[in-house]
Coordinates of C-alpha atoms in Angstrom, one line a residue:
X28 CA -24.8 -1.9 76.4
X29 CA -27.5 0.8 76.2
X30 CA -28.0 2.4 72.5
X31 CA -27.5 6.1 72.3
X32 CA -31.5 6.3 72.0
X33 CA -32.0 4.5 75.0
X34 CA -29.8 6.4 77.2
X35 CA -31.8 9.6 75.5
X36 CA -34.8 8.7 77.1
X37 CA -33.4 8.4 80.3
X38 CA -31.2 11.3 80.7
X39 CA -32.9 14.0 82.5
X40 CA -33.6 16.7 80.4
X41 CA -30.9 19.8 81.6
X42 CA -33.2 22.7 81.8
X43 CA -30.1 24.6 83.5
X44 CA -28.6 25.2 80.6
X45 CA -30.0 28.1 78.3
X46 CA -33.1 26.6 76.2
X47 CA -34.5 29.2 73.1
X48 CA -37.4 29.0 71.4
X49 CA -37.0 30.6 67.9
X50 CA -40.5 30.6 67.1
X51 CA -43.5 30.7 68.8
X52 CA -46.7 32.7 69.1
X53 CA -48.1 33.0 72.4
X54 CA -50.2 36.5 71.7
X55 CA -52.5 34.2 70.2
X56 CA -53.8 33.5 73.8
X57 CA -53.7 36.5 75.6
X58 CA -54.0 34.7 79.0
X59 CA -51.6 32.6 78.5
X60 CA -49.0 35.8 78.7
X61 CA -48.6 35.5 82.5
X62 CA -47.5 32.2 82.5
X63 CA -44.1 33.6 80.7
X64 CA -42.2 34.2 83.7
X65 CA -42.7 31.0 85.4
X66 CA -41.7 29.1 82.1
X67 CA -38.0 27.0 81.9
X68 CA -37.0 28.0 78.8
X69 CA -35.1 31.1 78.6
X70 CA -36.3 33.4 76.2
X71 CA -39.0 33.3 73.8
X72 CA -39.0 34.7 70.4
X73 CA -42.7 35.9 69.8
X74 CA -43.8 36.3 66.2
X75 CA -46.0 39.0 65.4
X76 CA -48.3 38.3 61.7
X77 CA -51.2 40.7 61.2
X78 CA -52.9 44.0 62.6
X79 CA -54.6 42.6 65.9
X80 CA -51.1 41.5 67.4
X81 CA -48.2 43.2 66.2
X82 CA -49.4 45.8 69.5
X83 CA -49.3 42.9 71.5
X84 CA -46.4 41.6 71.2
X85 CA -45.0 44.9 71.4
X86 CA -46.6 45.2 74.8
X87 CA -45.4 42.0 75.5
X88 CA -41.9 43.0 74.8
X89 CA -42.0 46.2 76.6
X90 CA -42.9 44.0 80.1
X91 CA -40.7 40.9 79.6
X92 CA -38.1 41.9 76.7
X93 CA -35.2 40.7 76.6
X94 CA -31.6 42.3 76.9
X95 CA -28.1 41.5 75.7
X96 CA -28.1 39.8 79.5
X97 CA -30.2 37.4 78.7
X98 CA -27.8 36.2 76.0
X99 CA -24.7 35.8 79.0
X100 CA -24.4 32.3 80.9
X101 CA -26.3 32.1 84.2
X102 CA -22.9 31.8 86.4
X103 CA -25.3 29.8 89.0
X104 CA -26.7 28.1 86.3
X105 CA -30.1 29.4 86.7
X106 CA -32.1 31.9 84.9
X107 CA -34.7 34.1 87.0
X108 CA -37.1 34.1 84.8
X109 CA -37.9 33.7 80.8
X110 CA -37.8 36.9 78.7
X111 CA -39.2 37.4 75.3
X112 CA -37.7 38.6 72.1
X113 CA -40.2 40.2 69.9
X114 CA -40.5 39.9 66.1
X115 CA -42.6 42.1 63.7
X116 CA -43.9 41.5 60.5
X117 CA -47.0 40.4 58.3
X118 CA -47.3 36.9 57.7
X119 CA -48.2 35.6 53.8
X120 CA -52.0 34.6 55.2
X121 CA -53.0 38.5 55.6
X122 CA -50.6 40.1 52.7
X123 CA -53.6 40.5 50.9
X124 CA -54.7 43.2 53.5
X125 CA -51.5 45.1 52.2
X126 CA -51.6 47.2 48.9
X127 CA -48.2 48.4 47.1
X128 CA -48.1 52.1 47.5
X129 CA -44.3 52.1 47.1
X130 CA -43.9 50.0 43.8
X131 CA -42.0 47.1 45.3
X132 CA -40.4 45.7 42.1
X133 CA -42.5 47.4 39.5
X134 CA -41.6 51.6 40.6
X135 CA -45.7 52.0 39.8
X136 CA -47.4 53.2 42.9
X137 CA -50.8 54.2 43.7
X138 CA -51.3 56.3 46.3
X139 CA -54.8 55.1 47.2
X140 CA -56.9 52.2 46.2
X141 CA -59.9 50.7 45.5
X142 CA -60.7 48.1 48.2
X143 CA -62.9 45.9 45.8
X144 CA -60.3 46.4 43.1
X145 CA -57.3 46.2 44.9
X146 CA -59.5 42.6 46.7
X147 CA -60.4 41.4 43.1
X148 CA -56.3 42.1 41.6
X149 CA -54.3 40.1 44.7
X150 CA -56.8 37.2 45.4
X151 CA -57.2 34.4 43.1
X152 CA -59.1 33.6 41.6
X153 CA -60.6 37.0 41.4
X154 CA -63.2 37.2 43.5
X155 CA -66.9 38.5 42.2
X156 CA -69.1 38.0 45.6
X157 CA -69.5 41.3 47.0
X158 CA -70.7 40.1 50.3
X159 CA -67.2 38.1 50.4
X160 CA -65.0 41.8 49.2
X161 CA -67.2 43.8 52.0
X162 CA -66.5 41.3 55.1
X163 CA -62.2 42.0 54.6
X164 CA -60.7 45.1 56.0
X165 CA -59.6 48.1 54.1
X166 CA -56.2 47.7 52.3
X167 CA -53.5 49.4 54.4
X168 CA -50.5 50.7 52.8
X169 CA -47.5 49.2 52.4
X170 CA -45.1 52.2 53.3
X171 CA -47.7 52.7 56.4
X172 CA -46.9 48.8 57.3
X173 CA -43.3 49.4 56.7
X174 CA -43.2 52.7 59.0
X175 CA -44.9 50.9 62.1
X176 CA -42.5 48.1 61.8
X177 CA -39.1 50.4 61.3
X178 CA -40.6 52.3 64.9
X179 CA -41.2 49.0 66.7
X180 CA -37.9 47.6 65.8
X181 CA -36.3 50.7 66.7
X182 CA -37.7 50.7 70.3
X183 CA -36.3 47.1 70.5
X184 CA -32.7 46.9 69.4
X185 CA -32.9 43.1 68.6
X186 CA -36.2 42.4 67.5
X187 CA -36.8 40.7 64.1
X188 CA -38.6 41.0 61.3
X189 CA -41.4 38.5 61.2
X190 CA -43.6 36.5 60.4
X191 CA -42.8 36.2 56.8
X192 CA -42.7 34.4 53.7
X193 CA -44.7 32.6 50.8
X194 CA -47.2 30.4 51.1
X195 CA -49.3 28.5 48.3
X196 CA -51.6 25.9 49.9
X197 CA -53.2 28.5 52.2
X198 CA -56.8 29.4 51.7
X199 CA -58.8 32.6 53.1
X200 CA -61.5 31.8 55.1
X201 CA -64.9 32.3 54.4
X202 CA -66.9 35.5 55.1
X203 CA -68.9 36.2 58.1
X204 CA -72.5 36.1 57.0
X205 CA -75.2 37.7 58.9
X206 CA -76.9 35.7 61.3
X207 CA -73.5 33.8 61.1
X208 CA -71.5 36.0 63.2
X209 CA -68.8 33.9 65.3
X210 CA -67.0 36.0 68.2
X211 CA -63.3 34.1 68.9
X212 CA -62.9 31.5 71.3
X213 CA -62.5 33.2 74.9
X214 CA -58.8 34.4 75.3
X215 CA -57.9 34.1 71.4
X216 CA -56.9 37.4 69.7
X217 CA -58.6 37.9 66.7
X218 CA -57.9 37.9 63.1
X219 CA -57.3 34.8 62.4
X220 CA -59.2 31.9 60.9
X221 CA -61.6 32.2 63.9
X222 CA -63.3 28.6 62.9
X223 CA -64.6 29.4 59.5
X224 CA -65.0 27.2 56.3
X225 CA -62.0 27.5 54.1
X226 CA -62.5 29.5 50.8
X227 CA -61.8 28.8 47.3
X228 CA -59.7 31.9 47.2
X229 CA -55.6 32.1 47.2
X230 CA -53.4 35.1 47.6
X231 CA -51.7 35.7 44.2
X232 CA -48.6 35.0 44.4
X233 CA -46.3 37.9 42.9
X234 CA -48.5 40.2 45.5
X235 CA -47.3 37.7 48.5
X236 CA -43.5 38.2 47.1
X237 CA -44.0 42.2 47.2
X238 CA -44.9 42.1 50.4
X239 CA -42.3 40.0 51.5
X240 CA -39.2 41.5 49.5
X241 CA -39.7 45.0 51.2
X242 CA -39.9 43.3 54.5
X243 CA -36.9 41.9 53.6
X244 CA -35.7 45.1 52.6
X245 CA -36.5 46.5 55.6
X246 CA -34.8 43.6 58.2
X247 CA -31.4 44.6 55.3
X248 CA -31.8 48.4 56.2
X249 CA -31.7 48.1 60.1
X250 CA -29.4 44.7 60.3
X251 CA -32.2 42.6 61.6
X252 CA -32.7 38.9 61.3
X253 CA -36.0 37.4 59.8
X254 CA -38.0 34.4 60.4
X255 CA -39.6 33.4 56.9
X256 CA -42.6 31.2 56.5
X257 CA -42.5 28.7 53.3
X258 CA -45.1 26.6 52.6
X259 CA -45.3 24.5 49.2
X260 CA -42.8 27.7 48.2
X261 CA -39.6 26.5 48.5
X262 CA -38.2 26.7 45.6
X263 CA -40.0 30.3 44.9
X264 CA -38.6 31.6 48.6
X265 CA -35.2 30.9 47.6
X266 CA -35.7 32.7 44.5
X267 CA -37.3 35.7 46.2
X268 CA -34.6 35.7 49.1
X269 CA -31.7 35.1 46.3
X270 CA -33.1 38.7 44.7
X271 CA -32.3 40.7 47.6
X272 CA -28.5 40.0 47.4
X273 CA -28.4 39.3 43.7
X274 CA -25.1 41.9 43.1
X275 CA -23.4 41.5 46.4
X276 CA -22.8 37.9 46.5
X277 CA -19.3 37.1 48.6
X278 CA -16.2 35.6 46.5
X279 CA -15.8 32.2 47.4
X280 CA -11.9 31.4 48.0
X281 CA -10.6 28.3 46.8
X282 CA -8.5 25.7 49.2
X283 CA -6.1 26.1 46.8
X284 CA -5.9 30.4 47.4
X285 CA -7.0 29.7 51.6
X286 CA -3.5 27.4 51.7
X287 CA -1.0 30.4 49.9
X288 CA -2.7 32.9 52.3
X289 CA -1.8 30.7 55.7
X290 CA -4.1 28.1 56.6
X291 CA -7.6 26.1 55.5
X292 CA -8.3 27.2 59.1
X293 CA -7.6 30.7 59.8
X294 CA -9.2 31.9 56.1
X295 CA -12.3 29.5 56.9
X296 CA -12.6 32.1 60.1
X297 CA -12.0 35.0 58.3
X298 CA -14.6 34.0 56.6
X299 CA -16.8 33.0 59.3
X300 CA -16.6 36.9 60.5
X301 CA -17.5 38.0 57.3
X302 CA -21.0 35.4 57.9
X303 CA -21.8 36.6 60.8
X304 CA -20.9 40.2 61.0
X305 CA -24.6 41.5 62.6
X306 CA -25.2 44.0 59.5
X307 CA -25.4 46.8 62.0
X308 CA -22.3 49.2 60.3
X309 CA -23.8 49.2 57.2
X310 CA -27.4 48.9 55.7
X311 CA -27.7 46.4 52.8
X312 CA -30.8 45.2 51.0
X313 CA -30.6 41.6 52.1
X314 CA -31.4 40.5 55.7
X315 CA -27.9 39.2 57.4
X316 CA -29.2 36.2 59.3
X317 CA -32.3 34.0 58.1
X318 CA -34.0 31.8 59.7
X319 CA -36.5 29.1 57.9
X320 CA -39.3 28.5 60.1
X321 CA -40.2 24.9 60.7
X322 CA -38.6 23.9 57.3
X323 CA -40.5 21.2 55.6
X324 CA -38.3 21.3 52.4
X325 CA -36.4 18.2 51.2
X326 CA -32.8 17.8 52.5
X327 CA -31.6 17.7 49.2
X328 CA -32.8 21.7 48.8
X329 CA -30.4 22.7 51.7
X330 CA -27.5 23.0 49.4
X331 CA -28.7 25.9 47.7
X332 CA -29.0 28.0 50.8
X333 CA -25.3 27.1 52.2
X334 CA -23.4 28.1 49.1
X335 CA -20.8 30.1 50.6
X336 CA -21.2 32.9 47.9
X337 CA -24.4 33.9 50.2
X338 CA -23.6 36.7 52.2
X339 CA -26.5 36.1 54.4
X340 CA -26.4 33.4 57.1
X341 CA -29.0 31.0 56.6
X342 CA -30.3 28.9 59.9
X343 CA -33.2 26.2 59.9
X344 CA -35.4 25.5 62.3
X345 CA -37.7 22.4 63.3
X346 CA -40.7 21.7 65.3
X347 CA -43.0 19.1 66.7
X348 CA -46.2 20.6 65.6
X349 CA -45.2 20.6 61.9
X350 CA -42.1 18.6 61.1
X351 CA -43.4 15.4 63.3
X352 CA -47.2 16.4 63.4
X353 CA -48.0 13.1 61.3
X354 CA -46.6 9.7 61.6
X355 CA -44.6 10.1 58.4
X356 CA -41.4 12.3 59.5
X357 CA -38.9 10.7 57.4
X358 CA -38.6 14.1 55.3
X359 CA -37.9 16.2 58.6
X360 CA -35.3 13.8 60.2
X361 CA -33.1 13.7 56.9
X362 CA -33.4 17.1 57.0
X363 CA -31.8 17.7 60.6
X364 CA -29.6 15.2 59.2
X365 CA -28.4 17.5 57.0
X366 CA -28.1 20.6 58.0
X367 CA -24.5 22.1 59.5
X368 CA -24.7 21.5 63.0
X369 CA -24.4 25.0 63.8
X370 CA -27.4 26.3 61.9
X371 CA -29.9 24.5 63.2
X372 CA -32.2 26.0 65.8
X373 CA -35.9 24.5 67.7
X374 CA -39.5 26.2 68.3
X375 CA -42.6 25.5 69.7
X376 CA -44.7 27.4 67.1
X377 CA -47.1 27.1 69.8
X378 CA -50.0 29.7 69.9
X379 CA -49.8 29.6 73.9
X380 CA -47.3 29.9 76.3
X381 CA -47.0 28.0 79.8
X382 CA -46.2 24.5 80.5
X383 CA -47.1 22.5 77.0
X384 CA -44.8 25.1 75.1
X385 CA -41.6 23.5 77.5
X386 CA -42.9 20.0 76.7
X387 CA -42.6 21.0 73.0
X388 CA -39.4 22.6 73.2
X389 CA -37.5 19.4 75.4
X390 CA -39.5 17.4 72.6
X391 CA -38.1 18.6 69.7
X392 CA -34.5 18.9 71.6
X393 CA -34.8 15.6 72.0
X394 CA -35.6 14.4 68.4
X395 CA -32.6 16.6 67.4
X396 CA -30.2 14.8 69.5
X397 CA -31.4 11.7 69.1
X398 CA -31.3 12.3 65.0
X399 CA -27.7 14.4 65.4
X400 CA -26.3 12.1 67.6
X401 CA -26.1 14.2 70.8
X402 CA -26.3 14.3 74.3
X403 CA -28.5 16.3 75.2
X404 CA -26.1 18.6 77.2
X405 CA -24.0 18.9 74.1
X406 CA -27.5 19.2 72.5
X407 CA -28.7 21.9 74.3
X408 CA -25.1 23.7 74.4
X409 CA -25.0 24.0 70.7
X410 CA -28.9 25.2 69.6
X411 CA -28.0 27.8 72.3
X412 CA -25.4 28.7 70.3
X413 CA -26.4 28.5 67.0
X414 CA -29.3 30.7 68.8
X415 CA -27.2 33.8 70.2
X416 CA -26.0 33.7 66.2
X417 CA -28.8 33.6 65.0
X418 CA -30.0 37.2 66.7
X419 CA -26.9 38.9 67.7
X420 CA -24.5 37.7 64.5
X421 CA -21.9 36.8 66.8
X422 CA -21.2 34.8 69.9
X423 CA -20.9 36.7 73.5
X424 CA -16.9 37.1 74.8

């Protein structure tokens, strides 16, 4: 009799069913854009990090957004073609390009800055080469980042807010030296590492969590979910996150109280409604669905993000190009273990859209199954799901 693996393999992957990608980045390669429409997943949620592309994927979103429609089941079982969902925000690798003009967490605001003060106070350790300060861009403010973001999410009534987050390992690159001038690789935006050395020099941490807490802020204000980076951060993302609805945690009913007012069942979806309500009514200072980007924590860290005294709905998503990029992925398969089968979602994280971001998407559907012990109908039924959650806060009727 054929394992459940077995028959895993051979099951034909059911790309007429709805297939999201939570994650991805496909901006990065501008000619790979085009090759949206012809793609089988469904829609494609395309993070924006820095100042070359948060235009671009606005652009993107103004030719190939996608609308509450694409959030119904194709009655013929067949999509036209794949839409994008954009998501704005300023990932941890540039915060240092940010200064605090708004006194996030302190109420001290400058109004202007320095650029090799403000360079030599957020990067550790502080850096003394001037040729290294001169090569970065001048600061921008934070209330000017925060304004841009608020317009572009207003022109798109389910964007996100994103990329965000912490990260600790990262390292800035090196500066561009004369005579060492490197132009990006054809068809790569720029901005990003564009293949330099690696620096000594960090972003200091309490400057990442500034940055981060008022785009938090800001997903709380307009009811928008967030995608949030974490990288050898856990347990100082939590903490960060666990600030921003510090004071309106929910009250957590016992069995004991659920059983006097009816049934386990019908206050366990009261509750539920309470989860997923989509935070548009009323502004709060805590984002109302979250979703942890490729999490690479340990399963045993899950717990703390589904106590049910969270208001906040927190999902977790997984990828082949980071959870199973090396051959040890024992971490990432006890974590998919783990988590609540309906708060897990899948990415590509892929820089470039077209064919290879499918592969990676029926890829990691695959591992899920085959760890959750799905078909990969059921499979595919339920990240759909857990997807339409995710960015509307409630399922479709």
């Amino acid at each position: 009799m054929a394992s459940h693996e077995e028959d895993l393999e051979q099951e034909p992957f059911p790309w007429h069913l709805d297939v999201f990608d939570a994650h991805c980045h496909p901006t990065d390669t501008l000619n790979s854009l085009k090759d949206i429409p012809y793609m089988k997943a469904k829609v494609l949620t395309i993070m924006a990090t820095r100042s070359q592309d948060q235009e671009l994927v606005l652009k993107a979103a103004n030719g190939l957004g996608a609308g509450i429609e694409s959030f119904s089941d194709d009655p013929d079982g067949q999509h036209l073609s794949c839409r994008v969902l954009p998501s704005f925000g300023w990932h941890p690798w540039f915060s240092h390009q940010i200064y605090d003009d708004i006194g996030e967490g302190t109420g001290q605001a400058p109004s202007r800055v320095d650029k090799t003060q403000h360079y030599r106070s957020v990067i550790t350790p502080s850096p003394e080469d001037e040729a290294f300060i001169r090569s970065l861009p001048e600061p921008r403010a934070l209330s000017d980042l925060l304004a841009t973001t608020k317009q572009y999410l207003l022109k798109h009534p389910l964007a996100l807010v994103g990329e965000i987050g912490l990260d600790r390992s990262f390292r800035l690159p090196e500066s561009t030296r004369i005579g060492q001038i490197r132009e990006p690789e054809p068809g790569l935006t720029s901005g990003s590492r564009d293949g330099k050395k690696l620096s000594p020099y960090h972003v200091e941490m309490n400057h990442q969590r500034k940055i981060l807490k008022a785009q938090l802020h800001l997903a709380g204000e307009l009811g928008r979910a967030v995608s949030v980076h974490g990288v050898a951060a856990h347990g100082i993302v939590f903490e960060a996150l666990q600030e921003t609805w510090q004071g309106h945690e929910r009250k957590v009913i016992s069995k004991r109280l659920q059983k006097r007012r009816g049934s386990v069942k019908a206050a366990h979806e009261h509750e539920l409604s309470d989860l997923l309500n989509d935070g548009r009514s009323t502004s709060k200072p805590y984002p109302p669905r979250i979703c942890m980007h490729s999490y690479s924590g340990p399963s045993n860290h899950l717990k703390q993000y589904l106590n049910p005294s969270i208001p906040a709905v927190i999902f977790f998503s997984f990828s082949q190009v980071i959870n199973f990029s090396n051959p040890d992925s024992k971490k990432a398969i006890e974590a998919i273990k783990a988590v609540p089968d309906d708060r897990i979602l899948v990415e590509s994280d892929l820089h470039c859209a077209g064919q290879r971001m499918d592969e990676l998407l029926e890829g990691i559907i695959r591992l899920v199954c085959k760890n959750k012990g799905w078909t990969l109908k059921d499979g595919v039924k339920q990240l759909a799901k857990n997807y339409k959650h995710f960015i509307l806060g409630r399922e479709l009727t």
